[in-house]
PDB file of C-alpha atoms in Angstrom:
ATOM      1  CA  UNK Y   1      58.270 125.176  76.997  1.00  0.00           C
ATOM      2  CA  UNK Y   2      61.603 125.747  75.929  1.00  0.00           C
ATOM      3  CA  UNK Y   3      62.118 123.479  72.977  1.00  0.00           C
ATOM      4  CA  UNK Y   4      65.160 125.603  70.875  1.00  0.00           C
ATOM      5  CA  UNK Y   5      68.337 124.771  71.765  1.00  0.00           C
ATOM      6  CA  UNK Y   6      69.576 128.415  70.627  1.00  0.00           C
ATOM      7  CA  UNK Y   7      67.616 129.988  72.562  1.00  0.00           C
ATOM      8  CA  UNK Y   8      65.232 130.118  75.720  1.00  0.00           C
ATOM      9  CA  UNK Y   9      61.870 131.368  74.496  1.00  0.00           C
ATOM     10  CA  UNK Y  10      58.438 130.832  73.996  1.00  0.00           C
ATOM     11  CA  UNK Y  11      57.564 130.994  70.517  1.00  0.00           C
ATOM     12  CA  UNK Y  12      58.647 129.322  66.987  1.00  0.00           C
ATOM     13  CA  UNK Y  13      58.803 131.276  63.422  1.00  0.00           C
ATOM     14  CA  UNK Y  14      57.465 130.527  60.353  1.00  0.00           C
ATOM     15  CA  UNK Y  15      60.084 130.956  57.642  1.00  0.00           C
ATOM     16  CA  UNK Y  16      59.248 133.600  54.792  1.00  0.00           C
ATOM     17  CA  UNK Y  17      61.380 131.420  52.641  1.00  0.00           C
ATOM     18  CA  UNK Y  18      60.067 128.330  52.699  1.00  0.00           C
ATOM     19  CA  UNK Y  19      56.892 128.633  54.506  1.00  0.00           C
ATOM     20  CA  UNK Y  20      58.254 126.231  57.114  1.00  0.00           C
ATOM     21  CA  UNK Y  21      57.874 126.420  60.854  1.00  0.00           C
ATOM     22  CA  UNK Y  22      61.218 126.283  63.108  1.00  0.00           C
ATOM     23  CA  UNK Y  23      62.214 126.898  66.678  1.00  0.00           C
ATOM     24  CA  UNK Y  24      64.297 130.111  65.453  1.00  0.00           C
ATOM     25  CA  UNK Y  25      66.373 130.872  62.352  1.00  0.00           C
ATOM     26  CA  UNK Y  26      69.615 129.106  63.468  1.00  0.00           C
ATOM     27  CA  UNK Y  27      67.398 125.426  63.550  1.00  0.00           C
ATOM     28  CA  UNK Y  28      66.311 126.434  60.565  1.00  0.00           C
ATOM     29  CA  UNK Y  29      69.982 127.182  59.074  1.00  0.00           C
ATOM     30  CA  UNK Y  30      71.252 124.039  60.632  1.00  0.00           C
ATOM     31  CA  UNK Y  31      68.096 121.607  58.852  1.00  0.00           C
ATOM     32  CA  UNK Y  32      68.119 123.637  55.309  1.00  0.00           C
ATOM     33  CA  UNK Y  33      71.968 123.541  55.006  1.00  0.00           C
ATOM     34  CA  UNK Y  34      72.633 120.136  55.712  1.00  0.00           C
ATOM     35  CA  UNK Y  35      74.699 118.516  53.727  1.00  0.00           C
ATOM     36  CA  UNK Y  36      71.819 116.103  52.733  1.00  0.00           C
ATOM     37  CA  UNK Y  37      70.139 118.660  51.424  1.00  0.00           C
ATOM     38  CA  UNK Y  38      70.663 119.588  47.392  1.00  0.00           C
ATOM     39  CA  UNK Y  39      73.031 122.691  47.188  1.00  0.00           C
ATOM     40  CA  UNK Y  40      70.510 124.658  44.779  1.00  0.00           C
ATOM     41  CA  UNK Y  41      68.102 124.529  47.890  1.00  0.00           C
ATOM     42  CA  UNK Y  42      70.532 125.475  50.650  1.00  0.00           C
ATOM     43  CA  UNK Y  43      69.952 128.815  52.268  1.00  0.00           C
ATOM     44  CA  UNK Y  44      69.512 131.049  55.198  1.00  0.00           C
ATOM     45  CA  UNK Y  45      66.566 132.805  56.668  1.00  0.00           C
ATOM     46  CA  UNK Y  46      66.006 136.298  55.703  1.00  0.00           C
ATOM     47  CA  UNK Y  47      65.800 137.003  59.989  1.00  0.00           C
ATOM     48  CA  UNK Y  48      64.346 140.606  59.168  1.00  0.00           C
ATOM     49  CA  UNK Y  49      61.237 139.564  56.849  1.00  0.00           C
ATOM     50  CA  UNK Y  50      59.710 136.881  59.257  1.00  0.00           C
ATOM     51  CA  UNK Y  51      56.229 138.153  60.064  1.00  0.00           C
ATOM     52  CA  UNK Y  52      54.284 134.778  61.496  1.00  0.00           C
ATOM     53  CA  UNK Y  53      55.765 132.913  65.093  1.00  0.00           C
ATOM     54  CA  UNK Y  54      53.802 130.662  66.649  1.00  0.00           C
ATOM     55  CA  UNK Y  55      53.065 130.582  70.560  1.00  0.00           C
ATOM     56  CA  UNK Y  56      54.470 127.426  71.623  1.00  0.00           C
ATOM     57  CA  UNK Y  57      51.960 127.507  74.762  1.00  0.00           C
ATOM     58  CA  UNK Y  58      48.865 127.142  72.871  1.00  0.00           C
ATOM     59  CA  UNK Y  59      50.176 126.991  69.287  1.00  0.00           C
ATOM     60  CA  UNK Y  60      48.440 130.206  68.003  1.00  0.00           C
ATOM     61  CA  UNK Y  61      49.586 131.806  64.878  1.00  0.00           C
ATOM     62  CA  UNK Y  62      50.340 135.238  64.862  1.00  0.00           C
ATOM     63  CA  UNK Y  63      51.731 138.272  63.578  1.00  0.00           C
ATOM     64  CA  UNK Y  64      55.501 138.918  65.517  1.00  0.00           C
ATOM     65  CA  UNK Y  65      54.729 140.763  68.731  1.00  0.00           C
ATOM     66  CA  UNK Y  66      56.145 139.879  72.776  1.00  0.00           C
ATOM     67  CA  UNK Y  67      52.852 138.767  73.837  1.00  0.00           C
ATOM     68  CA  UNK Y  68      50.979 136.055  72.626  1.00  0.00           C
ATOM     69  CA  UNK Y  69      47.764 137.537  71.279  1.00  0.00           C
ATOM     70  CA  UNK Y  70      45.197 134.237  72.722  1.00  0.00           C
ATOM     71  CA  UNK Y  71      47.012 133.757  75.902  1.00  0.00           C
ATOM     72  CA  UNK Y  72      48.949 136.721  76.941  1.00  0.00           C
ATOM     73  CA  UNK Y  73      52.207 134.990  77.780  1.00  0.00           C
ATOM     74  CA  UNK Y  74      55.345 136.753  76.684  1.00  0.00           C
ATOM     75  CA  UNK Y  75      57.173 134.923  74.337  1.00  0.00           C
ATOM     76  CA  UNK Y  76      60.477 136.193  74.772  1.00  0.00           C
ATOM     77  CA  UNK Y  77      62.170 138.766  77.737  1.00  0.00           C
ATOM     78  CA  UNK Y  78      64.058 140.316  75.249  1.00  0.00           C
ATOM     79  CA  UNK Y  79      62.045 141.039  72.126  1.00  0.00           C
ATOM     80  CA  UNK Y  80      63.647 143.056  69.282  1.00  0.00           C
ATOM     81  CA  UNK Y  81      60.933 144.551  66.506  1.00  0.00           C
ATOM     82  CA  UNK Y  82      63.460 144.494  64.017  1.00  0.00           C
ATOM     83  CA  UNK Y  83      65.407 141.456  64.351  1.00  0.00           C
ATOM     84  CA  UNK Y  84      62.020 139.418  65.083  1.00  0.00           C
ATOM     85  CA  UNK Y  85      64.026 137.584  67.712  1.00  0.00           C
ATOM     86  CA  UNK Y  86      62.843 136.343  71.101  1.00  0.00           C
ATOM     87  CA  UNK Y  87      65.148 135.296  74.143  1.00  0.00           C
ATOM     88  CA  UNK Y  88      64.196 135.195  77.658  1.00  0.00           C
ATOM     89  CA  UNK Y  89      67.802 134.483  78.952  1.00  0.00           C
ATOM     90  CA  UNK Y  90      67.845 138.650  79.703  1.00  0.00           C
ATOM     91  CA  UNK Y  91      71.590 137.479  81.183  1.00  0.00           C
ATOM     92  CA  UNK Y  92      73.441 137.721  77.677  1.00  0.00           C
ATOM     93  CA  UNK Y  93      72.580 141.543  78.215  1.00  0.00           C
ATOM     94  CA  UNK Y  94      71.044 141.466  74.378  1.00  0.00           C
ATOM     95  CA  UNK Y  95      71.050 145.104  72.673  1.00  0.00           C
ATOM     96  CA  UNK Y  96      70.408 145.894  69.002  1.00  0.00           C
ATOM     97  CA  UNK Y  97      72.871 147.510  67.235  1.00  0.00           C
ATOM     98  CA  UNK Y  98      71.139 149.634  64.354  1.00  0.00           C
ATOM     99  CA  UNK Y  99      74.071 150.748  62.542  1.00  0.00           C
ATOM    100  CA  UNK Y 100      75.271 146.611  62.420  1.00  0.00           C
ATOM    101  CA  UNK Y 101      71.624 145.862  61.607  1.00  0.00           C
ATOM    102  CA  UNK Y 102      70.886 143.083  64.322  1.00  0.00           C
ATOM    103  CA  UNK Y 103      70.825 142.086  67.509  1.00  0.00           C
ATOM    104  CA  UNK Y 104      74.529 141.429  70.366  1.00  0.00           C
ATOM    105  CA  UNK Y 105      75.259 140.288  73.282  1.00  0.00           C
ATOM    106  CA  UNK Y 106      77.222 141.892  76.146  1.00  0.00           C
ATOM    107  CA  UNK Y 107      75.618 145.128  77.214  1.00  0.00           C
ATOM    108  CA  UNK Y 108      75.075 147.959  74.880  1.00  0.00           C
ATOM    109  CA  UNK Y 109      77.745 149.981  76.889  1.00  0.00           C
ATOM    110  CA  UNK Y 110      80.551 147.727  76.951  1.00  0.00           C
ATOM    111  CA  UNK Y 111      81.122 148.259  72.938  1.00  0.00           C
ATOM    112  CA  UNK Y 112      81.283 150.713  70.065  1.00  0.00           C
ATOM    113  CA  UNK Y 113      80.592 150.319  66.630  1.00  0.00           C
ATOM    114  CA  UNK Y 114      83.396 151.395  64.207  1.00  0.00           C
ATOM    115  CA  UNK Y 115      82.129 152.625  60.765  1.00  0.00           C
ATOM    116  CA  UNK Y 116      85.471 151.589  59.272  1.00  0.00           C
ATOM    117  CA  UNK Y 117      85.174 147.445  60.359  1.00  0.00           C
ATOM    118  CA  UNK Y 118      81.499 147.504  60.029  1.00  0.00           C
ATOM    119  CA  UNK Y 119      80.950 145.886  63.387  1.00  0.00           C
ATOM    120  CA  UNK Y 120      81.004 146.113  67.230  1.00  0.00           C
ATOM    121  CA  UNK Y 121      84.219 145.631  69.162  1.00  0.00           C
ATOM    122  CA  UNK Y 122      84.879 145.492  73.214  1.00  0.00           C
ATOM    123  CA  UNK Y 123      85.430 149.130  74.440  1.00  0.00           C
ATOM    124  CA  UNK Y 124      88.798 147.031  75.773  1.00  0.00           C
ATOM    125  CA  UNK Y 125      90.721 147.688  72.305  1.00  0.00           C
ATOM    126  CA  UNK Y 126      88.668 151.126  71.316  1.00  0.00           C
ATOM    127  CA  UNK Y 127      91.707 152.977  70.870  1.00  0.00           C
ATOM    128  CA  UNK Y 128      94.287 150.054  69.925  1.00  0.00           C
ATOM    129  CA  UNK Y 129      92.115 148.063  67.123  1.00  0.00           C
ATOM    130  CA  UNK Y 130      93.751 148.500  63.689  1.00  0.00           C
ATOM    131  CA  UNK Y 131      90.954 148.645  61.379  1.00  0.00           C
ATOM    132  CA  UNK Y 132      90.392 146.673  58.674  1.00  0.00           C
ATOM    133  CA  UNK Y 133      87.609 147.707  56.093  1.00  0.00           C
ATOM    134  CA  UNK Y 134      84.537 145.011  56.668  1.00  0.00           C
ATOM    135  CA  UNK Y 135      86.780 143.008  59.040  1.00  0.00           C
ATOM    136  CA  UNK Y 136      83.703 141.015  60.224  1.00  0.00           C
ATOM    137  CA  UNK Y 137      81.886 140.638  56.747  1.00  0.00           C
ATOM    138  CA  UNK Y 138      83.787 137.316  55.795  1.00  0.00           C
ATOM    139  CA  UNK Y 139      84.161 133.757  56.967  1.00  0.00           C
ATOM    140  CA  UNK Y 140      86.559 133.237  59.366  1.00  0.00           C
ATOM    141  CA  UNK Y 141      89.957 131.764  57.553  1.00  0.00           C
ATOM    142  CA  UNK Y 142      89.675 128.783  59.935  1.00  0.00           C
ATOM    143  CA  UNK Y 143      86.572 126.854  59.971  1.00  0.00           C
ATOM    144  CA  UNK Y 144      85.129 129.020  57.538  1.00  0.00           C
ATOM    145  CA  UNK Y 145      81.725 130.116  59.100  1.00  0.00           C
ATOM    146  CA  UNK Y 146      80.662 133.490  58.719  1.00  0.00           C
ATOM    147  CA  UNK Y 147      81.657 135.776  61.472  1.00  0.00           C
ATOM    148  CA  UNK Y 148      79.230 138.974  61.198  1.00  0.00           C
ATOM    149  CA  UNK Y 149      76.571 136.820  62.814  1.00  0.00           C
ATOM    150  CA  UNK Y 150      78.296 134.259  64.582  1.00  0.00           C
ATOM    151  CA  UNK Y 151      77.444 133.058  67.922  1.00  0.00           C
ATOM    152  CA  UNK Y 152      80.588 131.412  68.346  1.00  0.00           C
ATOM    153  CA  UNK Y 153      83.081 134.242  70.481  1.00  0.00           C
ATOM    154  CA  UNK Y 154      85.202 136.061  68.164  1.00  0.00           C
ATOM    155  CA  UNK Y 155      88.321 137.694  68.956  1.00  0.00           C
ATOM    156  CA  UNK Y 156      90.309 140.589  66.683  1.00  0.00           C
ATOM    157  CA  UNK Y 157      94.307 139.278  65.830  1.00  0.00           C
ATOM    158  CA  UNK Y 158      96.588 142.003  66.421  1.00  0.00           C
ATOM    159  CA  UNK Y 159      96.565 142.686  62.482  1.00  0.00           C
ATOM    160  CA  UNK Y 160      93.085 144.007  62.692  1.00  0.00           C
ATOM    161  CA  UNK Y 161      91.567 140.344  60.746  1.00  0.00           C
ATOM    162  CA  UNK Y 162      89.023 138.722  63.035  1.00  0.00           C
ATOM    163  CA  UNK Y 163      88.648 134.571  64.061  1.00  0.00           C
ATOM    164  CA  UNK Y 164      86.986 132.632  66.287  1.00  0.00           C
ATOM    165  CA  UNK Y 165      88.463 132.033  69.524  1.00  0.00           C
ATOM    166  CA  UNK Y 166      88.246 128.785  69.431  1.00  0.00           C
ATOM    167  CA  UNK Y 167      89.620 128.478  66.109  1.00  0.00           C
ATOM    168  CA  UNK Y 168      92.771 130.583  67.590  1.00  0.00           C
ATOM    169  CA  UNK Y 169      93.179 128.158  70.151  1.00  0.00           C
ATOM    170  CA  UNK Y 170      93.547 125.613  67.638  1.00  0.00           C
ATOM    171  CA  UNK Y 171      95.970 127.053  65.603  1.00  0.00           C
ATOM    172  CA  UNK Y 172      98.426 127.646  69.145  1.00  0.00           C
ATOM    173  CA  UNK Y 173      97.522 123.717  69.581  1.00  0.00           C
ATOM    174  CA  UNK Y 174      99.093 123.366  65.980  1.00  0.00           C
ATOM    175  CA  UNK Y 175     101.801 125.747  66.940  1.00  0.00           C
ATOM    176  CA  UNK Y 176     100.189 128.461  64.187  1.00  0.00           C
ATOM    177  CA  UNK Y 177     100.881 131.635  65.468  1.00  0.00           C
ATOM    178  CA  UNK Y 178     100.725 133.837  62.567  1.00  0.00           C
ATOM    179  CA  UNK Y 179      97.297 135.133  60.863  1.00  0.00           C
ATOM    180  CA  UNK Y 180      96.102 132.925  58.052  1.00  0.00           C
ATOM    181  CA  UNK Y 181      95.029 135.919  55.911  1.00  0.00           C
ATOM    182  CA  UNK Y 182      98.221 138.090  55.852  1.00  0.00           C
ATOM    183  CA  UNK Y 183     100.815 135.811  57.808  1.00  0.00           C
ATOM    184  CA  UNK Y 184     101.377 138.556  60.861  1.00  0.00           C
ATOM    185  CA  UNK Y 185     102.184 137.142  64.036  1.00  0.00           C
ATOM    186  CA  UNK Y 186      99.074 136.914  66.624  1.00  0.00           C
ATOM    187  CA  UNK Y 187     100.591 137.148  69.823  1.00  0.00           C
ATOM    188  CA  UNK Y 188     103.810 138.930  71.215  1.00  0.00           C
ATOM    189  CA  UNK Y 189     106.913 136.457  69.869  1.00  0.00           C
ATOM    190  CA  UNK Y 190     109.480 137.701  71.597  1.00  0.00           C
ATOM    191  CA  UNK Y 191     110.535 134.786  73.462  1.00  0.00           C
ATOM    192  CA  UNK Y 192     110.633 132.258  70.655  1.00  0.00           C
ATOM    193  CA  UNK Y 193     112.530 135.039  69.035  1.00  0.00           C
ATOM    194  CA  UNK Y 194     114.986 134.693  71.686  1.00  0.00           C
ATOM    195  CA  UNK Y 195     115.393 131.250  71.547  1.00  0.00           C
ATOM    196  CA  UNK Y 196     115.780 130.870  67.649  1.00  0.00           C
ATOM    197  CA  UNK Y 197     118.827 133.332  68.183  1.00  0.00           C
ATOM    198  CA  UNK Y 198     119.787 131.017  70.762  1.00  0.00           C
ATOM    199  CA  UNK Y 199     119.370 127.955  68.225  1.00  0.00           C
ATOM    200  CA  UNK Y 200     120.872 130.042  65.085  1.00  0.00           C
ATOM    201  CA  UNK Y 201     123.714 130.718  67.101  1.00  0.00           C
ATOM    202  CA  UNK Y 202     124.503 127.508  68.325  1.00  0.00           C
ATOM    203  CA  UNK Y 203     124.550 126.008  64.458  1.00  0.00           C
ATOM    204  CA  UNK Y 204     126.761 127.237  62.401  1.00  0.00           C
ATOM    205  CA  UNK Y 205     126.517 126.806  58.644  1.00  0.00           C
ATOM    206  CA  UNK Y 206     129.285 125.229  56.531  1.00  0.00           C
ATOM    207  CA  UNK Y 207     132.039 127.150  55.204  1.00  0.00           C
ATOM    208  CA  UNK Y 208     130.771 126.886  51.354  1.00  0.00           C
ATOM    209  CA  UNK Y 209     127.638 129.119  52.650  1.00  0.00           C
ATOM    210  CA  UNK Y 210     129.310 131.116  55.255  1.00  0.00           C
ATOM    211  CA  UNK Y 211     129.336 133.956  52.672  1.00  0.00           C
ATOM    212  CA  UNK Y 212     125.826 132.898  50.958  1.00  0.00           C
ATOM    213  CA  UNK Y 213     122.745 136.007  50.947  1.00  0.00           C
ATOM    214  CA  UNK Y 214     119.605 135.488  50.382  1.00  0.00           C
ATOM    215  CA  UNK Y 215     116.660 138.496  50.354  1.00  0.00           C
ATOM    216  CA  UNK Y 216     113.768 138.094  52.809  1.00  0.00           C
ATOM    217  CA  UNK Y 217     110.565 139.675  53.253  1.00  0.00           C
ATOM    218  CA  UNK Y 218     109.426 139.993  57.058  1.00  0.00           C
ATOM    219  CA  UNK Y 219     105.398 139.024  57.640  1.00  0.00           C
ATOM    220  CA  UNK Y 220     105.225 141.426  60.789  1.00  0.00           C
ATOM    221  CA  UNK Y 221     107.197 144.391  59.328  1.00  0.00           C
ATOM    222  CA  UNK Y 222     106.906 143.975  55.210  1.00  0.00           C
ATOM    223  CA  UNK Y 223     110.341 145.096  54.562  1.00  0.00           C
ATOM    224  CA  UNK Y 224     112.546 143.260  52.804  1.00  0.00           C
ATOM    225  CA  UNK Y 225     116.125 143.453  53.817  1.00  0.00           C
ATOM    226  CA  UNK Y 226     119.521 141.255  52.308  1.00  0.00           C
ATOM    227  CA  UNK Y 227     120.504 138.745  55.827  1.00  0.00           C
ATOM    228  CA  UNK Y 228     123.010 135.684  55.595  1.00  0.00           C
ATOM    229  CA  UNK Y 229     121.742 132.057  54.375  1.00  0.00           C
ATOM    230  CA  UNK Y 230     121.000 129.978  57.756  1.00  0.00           C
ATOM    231  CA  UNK Y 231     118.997 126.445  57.641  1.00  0.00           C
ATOM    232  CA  UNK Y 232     117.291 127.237  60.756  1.00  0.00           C
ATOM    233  CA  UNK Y 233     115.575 130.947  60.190  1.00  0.00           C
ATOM    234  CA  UNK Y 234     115.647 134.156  59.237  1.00  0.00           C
ATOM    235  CA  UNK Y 235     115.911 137.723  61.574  1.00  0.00           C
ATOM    236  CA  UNK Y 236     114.446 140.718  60.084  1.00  0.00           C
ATOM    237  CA  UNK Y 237     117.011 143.671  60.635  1.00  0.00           C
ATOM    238  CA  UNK Y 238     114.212 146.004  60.705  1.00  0.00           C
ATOM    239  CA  UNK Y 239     111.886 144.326  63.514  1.00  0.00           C
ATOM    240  CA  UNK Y 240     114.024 141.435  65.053  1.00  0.00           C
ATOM    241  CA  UNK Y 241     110.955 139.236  63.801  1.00  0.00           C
ATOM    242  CA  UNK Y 242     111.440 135.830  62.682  1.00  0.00           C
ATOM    243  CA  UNK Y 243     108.434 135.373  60.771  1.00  0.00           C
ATOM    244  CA  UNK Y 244     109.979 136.023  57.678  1.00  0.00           C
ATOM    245  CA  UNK Y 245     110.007 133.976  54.502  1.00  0.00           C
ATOM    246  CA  UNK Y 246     113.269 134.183  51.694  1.00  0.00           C
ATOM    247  CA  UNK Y 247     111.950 135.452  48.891  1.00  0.00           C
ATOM    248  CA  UNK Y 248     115.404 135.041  46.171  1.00  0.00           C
ATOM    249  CA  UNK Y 249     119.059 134.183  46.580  1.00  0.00           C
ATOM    250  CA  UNK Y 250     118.223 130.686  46.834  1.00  0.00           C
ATOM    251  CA  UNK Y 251     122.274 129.559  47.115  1.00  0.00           C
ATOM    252  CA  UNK Y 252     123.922 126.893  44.689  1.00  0.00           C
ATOM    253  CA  UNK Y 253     123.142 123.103  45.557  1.00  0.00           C
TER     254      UNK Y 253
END
């Protein structure tokens, strides 16, 4: 009975876009943005203006409801009116949010919605989030899929921008470990700090740039301060960061 690979339910849609029938709106995502397909005919399901599903016991057409209207099974455990979206895997703890505008997973009482992101965080960083204005409305600066409706886990940087996990996991692979919209660090440095003073120390410059300056502007702390010319890296005197970049004072070759 279960046929989507999405999801575990009972019923398929009928796009209002195409007039096509699909498991549920991610298949139908996946087929009409293929890369196959023509870019002017690429798009997304509307999710809120599906009216028809299909009952994929006896294949009746219907208006969206839980139970089938011919024979009475429920199509979906978890049915939400609004979102027209069936799921019988009652597990993810589904609940819709009405100020986001769909459907989440992960029990209604383990988040909050703040007005200011435009989204639903863990109740974990309620009163340590920094917000940032429609942090979820954008494609995530990795793999670039869009994150308000994701079903990929998401986490929130330290800087308030959000990513995919997975995607952060990636970057630490890389060695990344600063944010790739605004260049803040993502986890606490302290330690490599430590051991680039270690490094700086340990190699000294020659004597014609012993006396060389250079102005820097620090990622984590945005001031800019005046610090000595050094091939390895750059402290900020402010924050003891040394994500920092040089930003003029470049000395004479």
């Amino acid at each position: 009975t279960f046929r989507c690979k999405h999801y575990r339910r009972r019923c398929k849609i009928r796009a209002p876009c195409c007039d096509e029938i699909f498991d549920c709106r991610h298949c139908h995502n996946e087929a009409k943005n293929d890369l196959e397909i023509d870019p002017i005919h690429r798009h997304d399901v509307p999710r809120h203006q599906v009216k028809r599903v299909i009952c994929s016991v006896c294949g009746t057409e219907q208006n969206v409801q839980r139970n089938c209207r011919s024979c009475g099974v429920c199509m979906g455990n978890y049915f939400c009116e609004i979102c027209k979206f069936f799921d019988d895997d009652v597990l993810k703890e589904q609940f819709h949010c009405h100020e986001c505008g769909i459907c989440r997973t992960g029990g209604k009482g383990n988040f909050f919605h703040c007005h200011k992101c435009g989204c639903c965080y863990s109740n974990l960083i309620k009163d340590s989030h920094h917000c940032v204005e429609r942090a979820m409305h954008h494609n995530c600066p990795v793999c670039f899929e869009f994150l308000f409706d994701s079903m990929k886990n998401i986490t929130v940087l330290l800087c308030g921008h959000t990513i995919h996990l997975d995607c952060v996991k990636e970057m630490e692979l890389h060695h990344r470990y600063s944010c790739p919209v605004c260049s803040k660090s993502i986890c606490d440095m302290s330690n490599i700090w430590r051991k680039l003073d270690e490094e700086v120390a340990s190699t000294p410059m020659p004597e014609m740039y012993k006396n060389k300056m250079v102005w820097i502007l620090c990622n984590d702390c945005e001031s800019t301060c005046e610090v000595q010319y050094h091939i390895v890296a750059y402290k900020c005197l402010r924050c003891c960061s040394y994500n920092t970049r040089q930003i003029q004072g470049f000395p004479a070759p």
